[in-house]
Coordinates of C-alpha atoms in Angstrom, one line a residue:
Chain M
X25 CA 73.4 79.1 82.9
X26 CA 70.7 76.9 83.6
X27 CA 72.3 75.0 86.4
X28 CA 75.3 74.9 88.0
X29 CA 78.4 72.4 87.5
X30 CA 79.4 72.3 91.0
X31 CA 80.1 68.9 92.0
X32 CA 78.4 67.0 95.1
X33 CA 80.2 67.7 98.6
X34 CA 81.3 70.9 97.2
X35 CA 78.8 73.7 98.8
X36 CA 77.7 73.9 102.0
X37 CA 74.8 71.4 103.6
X38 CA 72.7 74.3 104.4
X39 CA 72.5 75.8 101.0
X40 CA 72.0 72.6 98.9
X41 CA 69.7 71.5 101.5
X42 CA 67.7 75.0 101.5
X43 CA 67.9 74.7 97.6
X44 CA 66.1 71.3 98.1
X45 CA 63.9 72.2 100.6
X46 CA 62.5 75.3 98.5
X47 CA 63.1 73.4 95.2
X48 CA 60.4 70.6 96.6
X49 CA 58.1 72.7 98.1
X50 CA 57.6 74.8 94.9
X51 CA 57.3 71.3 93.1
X52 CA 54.6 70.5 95.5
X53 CA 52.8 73.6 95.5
X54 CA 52.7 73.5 91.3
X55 CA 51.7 69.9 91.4
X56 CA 48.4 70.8 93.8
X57 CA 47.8 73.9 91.8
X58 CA 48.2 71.3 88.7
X59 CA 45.6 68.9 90.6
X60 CA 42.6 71.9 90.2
X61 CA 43.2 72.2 86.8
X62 CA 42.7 69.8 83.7
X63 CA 47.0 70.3 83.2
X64 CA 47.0 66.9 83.9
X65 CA 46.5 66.5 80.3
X66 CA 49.6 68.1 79.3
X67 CA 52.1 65.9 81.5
X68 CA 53.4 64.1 78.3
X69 CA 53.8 67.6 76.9
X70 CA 56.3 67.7 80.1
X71 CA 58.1 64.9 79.5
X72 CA 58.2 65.8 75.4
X73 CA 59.7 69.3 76.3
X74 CA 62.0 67.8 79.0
X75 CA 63.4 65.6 77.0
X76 CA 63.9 67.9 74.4
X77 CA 66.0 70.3 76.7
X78 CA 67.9 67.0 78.0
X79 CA 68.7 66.5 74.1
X80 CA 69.8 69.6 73.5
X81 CA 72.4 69.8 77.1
X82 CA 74.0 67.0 76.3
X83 CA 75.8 68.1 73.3
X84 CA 78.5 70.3 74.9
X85 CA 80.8 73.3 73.2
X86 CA 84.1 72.1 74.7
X87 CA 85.8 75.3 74.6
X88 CA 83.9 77.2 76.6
X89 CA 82.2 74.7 78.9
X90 CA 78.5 75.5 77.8
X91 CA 75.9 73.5 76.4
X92 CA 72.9 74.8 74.7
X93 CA 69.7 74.8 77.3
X94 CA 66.9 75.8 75.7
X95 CA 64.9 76.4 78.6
X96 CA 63.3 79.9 77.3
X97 CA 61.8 77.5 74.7
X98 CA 60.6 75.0 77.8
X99 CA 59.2 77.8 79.7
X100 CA 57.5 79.6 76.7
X101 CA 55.9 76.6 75.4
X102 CA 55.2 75.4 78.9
X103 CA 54.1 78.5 80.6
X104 CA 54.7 79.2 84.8
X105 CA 53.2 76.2 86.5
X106 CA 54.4 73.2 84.1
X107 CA 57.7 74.6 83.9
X108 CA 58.4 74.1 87.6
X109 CA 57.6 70.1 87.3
X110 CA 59.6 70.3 84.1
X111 CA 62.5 72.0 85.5
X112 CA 62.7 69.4 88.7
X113 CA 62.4 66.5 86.0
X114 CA 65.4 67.5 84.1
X115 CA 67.6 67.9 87.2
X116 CA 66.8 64.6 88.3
X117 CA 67.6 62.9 84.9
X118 CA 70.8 64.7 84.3
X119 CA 71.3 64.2 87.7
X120 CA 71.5 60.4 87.4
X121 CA 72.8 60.5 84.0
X122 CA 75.8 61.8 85.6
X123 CA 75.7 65.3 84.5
X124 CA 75.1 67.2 87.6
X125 CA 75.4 66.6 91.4
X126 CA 72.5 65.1 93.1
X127 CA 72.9 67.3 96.2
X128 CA 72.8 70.0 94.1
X129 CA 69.7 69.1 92.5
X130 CA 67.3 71.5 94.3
X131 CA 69.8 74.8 93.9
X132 CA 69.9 73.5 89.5
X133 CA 66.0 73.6 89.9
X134 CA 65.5 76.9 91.4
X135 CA 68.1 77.7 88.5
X136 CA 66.7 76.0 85.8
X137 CA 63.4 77.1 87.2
X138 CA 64.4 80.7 87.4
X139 CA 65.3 80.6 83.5
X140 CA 62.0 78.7 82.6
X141 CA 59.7 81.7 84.4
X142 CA 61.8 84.5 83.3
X143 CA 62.0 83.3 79.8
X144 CA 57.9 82.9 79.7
X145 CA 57.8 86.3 81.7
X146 CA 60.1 88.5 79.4
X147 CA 59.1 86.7 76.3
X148 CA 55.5 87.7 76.8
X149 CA 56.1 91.0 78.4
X150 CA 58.3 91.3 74.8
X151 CA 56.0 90.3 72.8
X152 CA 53.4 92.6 73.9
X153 CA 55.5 95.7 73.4
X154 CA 57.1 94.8 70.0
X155 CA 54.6 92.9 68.3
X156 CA 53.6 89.5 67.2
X157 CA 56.3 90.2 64.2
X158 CA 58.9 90.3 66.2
X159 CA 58.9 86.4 67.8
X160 CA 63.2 86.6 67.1
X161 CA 64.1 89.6 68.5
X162 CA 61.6 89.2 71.7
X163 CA 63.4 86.0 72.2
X164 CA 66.6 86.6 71.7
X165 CA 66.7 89.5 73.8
X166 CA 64.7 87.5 76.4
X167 CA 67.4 84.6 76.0
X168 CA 69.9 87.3 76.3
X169 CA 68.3 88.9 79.8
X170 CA 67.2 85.9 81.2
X171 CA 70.7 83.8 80.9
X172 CA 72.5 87.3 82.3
X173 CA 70.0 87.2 85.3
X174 CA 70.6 83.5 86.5
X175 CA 74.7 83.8 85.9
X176 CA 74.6 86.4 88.5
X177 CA 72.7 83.9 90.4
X178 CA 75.4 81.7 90.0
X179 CA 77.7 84.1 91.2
X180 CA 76.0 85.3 93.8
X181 CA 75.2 81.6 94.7
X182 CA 79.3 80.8 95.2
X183 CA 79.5 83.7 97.0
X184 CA 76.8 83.0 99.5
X185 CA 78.7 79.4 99.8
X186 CA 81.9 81.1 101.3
X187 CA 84.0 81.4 97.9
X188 CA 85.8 84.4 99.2
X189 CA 89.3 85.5 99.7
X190 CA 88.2 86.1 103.6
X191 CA 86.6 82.8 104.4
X192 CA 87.4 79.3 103.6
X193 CA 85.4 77.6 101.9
X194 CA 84.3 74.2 103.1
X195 CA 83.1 70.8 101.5
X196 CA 79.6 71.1 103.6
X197 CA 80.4 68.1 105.5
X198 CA 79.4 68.8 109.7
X199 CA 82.6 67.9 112.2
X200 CA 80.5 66.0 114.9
X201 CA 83.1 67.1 117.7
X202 CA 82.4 70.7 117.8
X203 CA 79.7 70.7 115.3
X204 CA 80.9 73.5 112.9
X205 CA 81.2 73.0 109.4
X206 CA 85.5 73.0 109.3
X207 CA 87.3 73.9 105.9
X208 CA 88.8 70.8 104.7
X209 CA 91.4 73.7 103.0
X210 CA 92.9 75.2 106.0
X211 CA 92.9 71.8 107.6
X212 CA 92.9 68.8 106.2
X213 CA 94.7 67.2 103.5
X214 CA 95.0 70.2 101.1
X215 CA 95.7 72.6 103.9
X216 CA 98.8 70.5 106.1
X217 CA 100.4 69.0 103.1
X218 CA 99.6 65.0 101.9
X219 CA 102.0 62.9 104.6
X220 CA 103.2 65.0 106.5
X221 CA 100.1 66.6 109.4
X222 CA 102.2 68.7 111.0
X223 CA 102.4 71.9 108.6
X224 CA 100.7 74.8 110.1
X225 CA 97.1 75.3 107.8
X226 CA 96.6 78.5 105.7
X227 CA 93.8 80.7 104.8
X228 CA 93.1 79.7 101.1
X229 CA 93.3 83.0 98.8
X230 CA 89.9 81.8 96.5
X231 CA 88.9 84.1 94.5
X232 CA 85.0 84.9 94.1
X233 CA 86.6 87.4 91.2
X234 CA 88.3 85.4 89.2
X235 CA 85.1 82.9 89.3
X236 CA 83.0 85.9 88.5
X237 CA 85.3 87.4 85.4
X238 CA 86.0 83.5 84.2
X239 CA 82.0 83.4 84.0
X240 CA 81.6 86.9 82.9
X241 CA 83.8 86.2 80.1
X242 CA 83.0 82.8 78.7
X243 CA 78.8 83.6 79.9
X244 CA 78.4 85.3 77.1
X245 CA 79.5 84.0 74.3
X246 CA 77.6 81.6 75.2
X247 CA 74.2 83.3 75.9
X248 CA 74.2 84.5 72.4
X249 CA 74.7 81.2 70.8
X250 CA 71.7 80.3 72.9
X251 CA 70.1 83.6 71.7
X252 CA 70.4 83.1 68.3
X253 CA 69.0 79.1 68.5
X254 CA 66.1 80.5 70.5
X255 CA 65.3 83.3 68.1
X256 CA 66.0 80.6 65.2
X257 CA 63.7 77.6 67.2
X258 CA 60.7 80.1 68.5
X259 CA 60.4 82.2 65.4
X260 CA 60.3 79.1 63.3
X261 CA 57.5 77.9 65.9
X262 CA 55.7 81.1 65.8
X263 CA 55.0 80.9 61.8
X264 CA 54.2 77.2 61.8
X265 CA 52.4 77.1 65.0
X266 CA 51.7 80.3 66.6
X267 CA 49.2 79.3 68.8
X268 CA 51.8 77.4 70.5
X269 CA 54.0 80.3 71.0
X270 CA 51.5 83.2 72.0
X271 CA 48.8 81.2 73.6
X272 CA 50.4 79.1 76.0
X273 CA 50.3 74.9 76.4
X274 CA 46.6 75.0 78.0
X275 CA 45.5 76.4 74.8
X276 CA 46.6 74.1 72.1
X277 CA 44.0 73.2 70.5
X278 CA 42.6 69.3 71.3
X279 CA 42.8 67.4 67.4
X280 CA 39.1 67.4 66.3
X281 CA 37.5 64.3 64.5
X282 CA 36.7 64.6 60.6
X283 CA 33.0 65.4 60.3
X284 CA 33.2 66.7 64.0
X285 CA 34.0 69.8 63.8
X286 CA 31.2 71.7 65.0
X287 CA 31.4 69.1 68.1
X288 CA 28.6 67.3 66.6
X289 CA 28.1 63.6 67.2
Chain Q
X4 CA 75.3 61.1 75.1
X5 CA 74.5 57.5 73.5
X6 CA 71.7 56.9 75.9
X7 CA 70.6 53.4 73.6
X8 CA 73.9 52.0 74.9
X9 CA 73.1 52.4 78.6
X10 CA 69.4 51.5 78.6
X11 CA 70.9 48.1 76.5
X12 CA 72.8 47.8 79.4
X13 CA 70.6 48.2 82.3
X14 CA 67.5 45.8 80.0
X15 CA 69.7 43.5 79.1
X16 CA 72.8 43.1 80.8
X17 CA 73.7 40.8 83.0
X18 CA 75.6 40.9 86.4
X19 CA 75.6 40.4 90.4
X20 CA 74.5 44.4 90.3
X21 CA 71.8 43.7 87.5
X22 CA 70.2 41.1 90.0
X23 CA 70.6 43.4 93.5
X24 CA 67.0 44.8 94.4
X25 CA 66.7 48.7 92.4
X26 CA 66.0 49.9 96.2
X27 CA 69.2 48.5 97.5
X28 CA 71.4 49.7 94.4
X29 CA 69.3 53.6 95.5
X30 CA 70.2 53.1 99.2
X31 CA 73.9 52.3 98.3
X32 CA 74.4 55.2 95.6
X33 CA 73.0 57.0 98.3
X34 CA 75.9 56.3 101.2
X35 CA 78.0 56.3 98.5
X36 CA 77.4 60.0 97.8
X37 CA 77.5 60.7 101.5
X38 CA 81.0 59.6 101.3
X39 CA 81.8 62.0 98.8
X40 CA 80.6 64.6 100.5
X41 CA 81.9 63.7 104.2
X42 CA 85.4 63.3 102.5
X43 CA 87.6 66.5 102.1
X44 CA 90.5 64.1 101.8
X45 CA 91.6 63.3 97.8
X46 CA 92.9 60.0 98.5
X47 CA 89.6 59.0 100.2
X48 CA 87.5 60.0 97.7
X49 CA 89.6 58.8 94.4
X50 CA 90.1 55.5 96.2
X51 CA 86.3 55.8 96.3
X52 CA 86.3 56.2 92.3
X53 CA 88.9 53.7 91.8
X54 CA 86.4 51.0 94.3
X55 CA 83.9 52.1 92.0
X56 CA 85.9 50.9 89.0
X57 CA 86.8 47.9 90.4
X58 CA 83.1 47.2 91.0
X59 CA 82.7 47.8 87.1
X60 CA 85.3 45.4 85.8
X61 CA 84.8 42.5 88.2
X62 CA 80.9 43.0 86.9
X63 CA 81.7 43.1 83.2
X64 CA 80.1 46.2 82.3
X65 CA 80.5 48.3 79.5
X66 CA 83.0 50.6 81.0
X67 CA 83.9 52.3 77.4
X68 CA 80.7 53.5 77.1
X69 CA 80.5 54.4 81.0
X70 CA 84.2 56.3 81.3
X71 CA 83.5 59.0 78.9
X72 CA 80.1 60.0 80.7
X73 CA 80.9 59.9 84.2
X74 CA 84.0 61.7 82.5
X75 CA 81.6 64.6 81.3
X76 CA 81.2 66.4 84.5
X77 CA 84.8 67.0 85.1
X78 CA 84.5 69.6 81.8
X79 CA 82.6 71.4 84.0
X80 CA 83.9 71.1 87.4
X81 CA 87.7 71.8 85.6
X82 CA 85.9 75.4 85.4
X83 CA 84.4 75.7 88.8
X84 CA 88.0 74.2 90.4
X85 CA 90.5 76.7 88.0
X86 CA 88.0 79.5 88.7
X87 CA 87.5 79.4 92.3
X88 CA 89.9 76.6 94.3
X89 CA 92.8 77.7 95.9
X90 CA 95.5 75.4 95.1
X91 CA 96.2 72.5 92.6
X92 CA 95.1 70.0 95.4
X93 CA 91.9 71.6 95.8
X94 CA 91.4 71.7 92.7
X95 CA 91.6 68.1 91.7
X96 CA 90.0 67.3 94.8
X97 CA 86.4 69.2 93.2
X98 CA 87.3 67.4 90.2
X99 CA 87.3 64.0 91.9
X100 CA 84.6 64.9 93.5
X101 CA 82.2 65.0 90.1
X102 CA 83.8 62.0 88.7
X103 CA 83.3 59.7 91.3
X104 CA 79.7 61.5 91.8
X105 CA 79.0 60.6 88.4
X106 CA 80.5 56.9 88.6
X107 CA 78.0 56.1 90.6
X108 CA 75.2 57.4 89.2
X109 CA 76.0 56.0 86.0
X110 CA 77.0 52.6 87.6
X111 CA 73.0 52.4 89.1
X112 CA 71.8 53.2 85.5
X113 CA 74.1 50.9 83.8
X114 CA 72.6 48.4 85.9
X115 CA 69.2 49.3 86.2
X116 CA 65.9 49.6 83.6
X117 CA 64.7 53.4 84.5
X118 CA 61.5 52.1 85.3
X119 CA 62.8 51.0 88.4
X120 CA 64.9 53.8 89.2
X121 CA 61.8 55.9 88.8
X122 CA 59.6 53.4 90.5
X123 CA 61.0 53.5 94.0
X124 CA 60.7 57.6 93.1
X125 CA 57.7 57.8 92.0
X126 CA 56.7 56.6 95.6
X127 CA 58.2 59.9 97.4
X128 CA 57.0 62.4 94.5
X129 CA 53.5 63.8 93.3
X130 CA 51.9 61.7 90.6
X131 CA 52.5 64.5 88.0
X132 CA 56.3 64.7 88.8
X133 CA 56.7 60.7 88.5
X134 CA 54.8 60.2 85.4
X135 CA 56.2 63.3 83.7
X136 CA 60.0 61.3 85.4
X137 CA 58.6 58.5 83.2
X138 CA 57.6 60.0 80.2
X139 CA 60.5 62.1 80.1
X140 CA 63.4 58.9 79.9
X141 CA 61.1 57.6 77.7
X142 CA 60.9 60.5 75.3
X143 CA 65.2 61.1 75.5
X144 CA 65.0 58.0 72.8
X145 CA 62.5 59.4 70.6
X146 CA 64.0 62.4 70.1
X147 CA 67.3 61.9 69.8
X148 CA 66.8 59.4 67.4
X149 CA 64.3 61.8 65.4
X150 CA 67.5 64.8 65.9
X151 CA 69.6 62.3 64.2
X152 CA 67.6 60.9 62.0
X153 CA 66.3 64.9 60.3
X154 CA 70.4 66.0 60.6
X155 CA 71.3 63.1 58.6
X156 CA 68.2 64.2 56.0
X157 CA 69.5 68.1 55.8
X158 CA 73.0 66.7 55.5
X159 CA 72.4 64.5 52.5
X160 CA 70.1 67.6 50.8
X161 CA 73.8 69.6 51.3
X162 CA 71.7 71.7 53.9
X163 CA 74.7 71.4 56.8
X164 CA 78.3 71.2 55.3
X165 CA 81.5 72.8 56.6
X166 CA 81.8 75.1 54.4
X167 CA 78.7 77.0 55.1
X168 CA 78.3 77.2 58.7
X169 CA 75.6 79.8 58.8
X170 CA 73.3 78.0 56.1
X171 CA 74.5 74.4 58.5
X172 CA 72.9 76.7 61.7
X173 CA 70.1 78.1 60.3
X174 CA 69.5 74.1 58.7
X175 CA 70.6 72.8 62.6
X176 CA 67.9 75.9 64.3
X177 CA 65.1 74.2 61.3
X178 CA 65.5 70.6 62.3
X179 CA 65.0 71.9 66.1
X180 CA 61.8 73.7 65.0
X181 CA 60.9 70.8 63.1
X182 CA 61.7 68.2 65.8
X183 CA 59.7 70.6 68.8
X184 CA 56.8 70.4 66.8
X185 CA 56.8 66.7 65.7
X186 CA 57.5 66.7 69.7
X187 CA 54.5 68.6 70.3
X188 CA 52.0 66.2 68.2
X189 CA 53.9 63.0 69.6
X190 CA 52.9 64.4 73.0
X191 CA 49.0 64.9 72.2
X192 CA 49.5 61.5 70.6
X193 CA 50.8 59.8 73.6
X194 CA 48.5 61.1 75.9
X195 CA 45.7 60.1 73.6
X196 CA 47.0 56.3 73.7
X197 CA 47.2 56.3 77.4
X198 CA 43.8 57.5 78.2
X199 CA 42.7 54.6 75.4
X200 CA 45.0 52.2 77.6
X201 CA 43.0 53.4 80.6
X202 CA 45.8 56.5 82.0
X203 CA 43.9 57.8 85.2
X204 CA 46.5 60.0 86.4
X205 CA 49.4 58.1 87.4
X206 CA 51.5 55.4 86.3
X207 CA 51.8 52.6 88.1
X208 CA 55.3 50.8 88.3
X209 CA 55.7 47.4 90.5
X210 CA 59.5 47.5 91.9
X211 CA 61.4 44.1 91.2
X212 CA 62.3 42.5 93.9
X213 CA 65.7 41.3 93.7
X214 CA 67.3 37.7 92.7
X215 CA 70.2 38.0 94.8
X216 CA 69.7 39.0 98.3
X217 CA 73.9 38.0 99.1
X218 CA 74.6 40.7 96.8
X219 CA 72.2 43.1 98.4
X220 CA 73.7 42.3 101.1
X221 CA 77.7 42.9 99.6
X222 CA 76.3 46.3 97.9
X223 CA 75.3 47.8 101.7
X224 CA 77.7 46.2 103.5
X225 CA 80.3 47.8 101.2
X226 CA 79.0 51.4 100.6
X227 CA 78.9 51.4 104.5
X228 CA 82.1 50.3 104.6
X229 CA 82.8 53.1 102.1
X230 CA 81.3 56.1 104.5
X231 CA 82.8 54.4 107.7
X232 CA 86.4 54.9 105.7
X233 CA 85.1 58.4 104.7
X234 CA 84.0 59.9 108.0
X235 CA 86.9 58.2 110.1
X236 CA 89.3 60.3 107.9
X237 CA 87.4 63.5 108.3
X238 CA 87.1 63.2 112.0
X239 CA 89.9 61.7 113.3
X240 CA 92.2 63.9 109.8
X241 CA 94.7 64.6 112.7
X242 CA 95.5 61.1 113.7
X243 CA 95.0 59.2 109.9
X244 CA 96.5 61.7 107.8
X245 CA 99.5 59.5 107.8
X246 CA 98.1 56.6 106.3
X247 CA 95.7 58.1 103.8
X248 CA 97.6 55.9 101.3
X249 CA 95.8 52.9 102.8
X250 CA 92.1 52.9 101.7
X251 CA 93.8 54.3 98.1
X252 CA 96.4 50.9 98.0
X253 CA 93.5 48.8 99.1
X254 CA 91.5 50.5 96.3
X255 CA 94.4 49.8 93.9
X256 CA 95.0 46.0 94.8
X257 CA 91.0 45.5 94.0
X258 CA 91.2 47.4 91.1
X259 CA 94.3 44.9 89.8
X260 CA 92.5 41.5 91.1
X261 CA 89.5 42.6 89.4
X262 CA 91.4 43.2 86.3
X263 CA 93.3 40.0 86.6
X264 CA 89.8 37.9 87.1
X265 CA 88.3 39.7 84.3
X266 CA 91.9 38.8 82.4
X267 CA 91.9 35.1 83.3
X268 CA 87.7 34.3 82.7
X269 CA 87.8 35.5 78.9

């Protein structure tokens, strides 16, 4: 689940504008930290493995709403601090390619960001207690984990936004009269009928459990599909290329010159 | 996602939108979207999408190729709404929500190179986020091309067929490998070029200025129009309820004249 499909006007203005508020500030704070270092180098890399996850979203497995992610493969092959600035690049391109709201852009960062630094995290930490042999199985389990973990952020995200049986939910726009944020459910259109404006409004019954067991059910179907394609993409990496897979991007080694090899001019 | 088609479009096409300043087309997606998210009334916001569509036929653009991907979203916000809205209405109002959304967005990049889009971004980001912006578009191409270019190789070696869906995936999962790493050396590659070209650590794009300030002008003047209409029905919902229809008719009648220009220029 590496972002969610929750349309502009949707959630509330205080939690996509606290997911854009943290989003950019972590964007900003990897971008410094970038500045120190020689990563500048690697920002095609970015754009290469951005891309690449673009590529792979856009092809869609209609039945069950999911599209393959690969952002374990971005946040292995990126590692912590690229994965960030990748993670806010492919929001804003889906974003404007339609796929995606905009004002959602900074919550389907921290998502997409969450799966990139898990992914790296888990994969490592897997890697380090199974073996170098074992590239599949540490990423599919890692896939497995990490695409568990950010669905019950997604949950947990609609819940935070009022999806509940108890409160209705609102579309996040601010009533300047009495500046709360009114459901547009209990009271407007929806709520009194189309014509009509005199029907009394109703407490929606929303269910944050049906969302969760619709998610819960379809989730993982798809998180093995993306297990098995990250197991299938990274161990097929890890015997061509390993350094690419256990070193990290800062440690790809720079293409060296026939008859330089020993750095001599 | 046939991404050639829309950046064929946005190069080469040519309309009142392809000659409005990039900033301008930003600023109006941008009220646009407010309207979207002001509205909570259905009407509003598919008289919104059906303004937007309008927009698209009296401009001649490619609205077969547009349709299906401002179209995508609603997969995915069909599950949201069945999962979590309480009603039908509700429902198709989310739904609405993330086509119109997604009209837009693809209406600015129909109509604009990405260069621009990014340009006027690349002002408000760090340099690393607005090159990697750049690079990234840039790269979608590449790839995709490559992805279909190695699939069509391991179909014609018998490598993916129908009849052997494991042997197709495991031939699918190879041509990923294969493409990440031909991705990897492109990357080292490109870098290498733009250092050669003088790449200091950002990328500089000048915004176009645009060749039609009268449709600047139109563009504002009727996204405004569009949040005036959207905010008036969520304030005052009590008192306009009734006529909700209108903005929709009004949406309609456009919709019909544009089709009927479009009809009688060909």
């Amino acid at each position: 689940m590496s972002h969610i499909h929750i349309p502009d006007g949707v959630l509330p203005v205080w939690l996509w504008l606290s997911g854009w508020i943290v989003a950019v500030a972590l964007v900003w704070l990897a971008s410094a930290l970038s500045a120190r270092s020689d990563i500048r180098r690697k920002v095609p890399l970015v754009g290469i493995v951005s891309a690449l996850v673009l590529v792979a979203m856009s092809s869609e497995i209609v039945p069950i709403a999911y599209h393959i992610n690969l952002t374990v493969v971005a946040g292995v092959l990126l590692g912590p601090q690229l994965a960030i600035i990748s993670a806010f690049v492919v929001q804003v391109v889906l974003a404007l390619l339609g796929h995606g709201g905009v004002t959602v852009i900074g919550l389907n960062t921290l998502m997409t960001m969450t799966e990139m630094l898990l992914g790296w995290a888990l994969f490592r930490g897997f890697v380090k207690l199974l073996g170098r042999g074992h590239v599949r199985a540490a990423s599919a389990v890692t896939t497995v984990i990490t695409l568990a973990i950010t669905t019950t952020l997604l949950v947990g995200l609609v819940a935070v936004s009022g999806v509940t049986a108890a409160t209705a939910r609102e579309t996040g726009a601010l009533n300047p009269r009495n500046l709360t944020f009114a459901s547009p459910f209990s009271k407007g259109v929806v709520g009194i009928g189309l014509f009509s404006g005199r029907q009394t409004a109703t407490a929606p019954a929303v269910g944050l459990k049906r969302f969760a067991t619709i998610v819960y059910t379809l989730g993982p179907i798809g998180w093995i599909i993306e297990a098995l394609v990250t197991a299938a993409v990274l161990g097929y990496v890890a015997r061509v290329r390993p350094s690419l897979v256990f070193e990290g991007p800062l440690a790809v080694a720079e293409p060296v010159l026939p008859g330089d090899e020993h750095g001599v001019h | 996602m046939d991404i050639a088609v829309l950046d064929r479009s946005a190069v080469s096409g040519r309309s009142h939108l392809h000659d409005a300043s990039p900033r301008t087309k930003l600023l109006a997606f941008a009220l646009v979207l407010a309207s979207i998210v002001v509205s909570s009334n259905l009407f509003i916001v598919v008289a919104l999408a059906l303004a937007l569509l309008a927009v698209i036929t009296a401009e001649r653009l490619p609205a077969r190729q547009m349709l299906p991907l401002a179209a995508y979203p609603a997969i995915f916000a069909a599950v949201f709404a069945i999962a979590s809205a309480p009603d039908a209405l509700a429902a198709a109002l989310i739904i609405a929500k993330a086509v119109t959304a997604a009209l837009g967005a693809v209406t600015l990049m129909f109509t604009t190179p990405y260069p621009q889009v990014f340009a006027v971004a690349q002002r408000v980001t760090p340099a690393l986020v607005g090159d990697a912006l750049l690079m990234t578009y840039r790269a979608i191409f590449i790839l995709a091309e490559k992805f279909a270019d190695l699939t069509r190789a391991v179909r014609l070696r018998a490598g993916i067929s129908g009849t052997h869906p494991i042997r197709s995936a495991q031939a699918t999962t190879r041509a990923l490998g294969g493409l990440l790493l031909y991705s990897v050396d492109l990357a080292q590659r490109e870098y290498d070029v733009l250092v050669l070209r003088g790449y200091s650590g950002r990328l500089k794009v000048a915004e176009r200025p645009s060749r039609s300030p009268r449709t600047d002008q139109s563009l504002i003047a009727g996204s405004l129009a569009a949040l005036a209409v959207a905010i008036v029905w969520r304030v005052y919902w009590a008192s306009v309820i009734n006529y909700s229809w209108i903005p929709l008719a009004a949406a309609l009648l456009g919709l019909f004249a544009a089709l009927l220009f479009r009809g009688r220029n060909r």
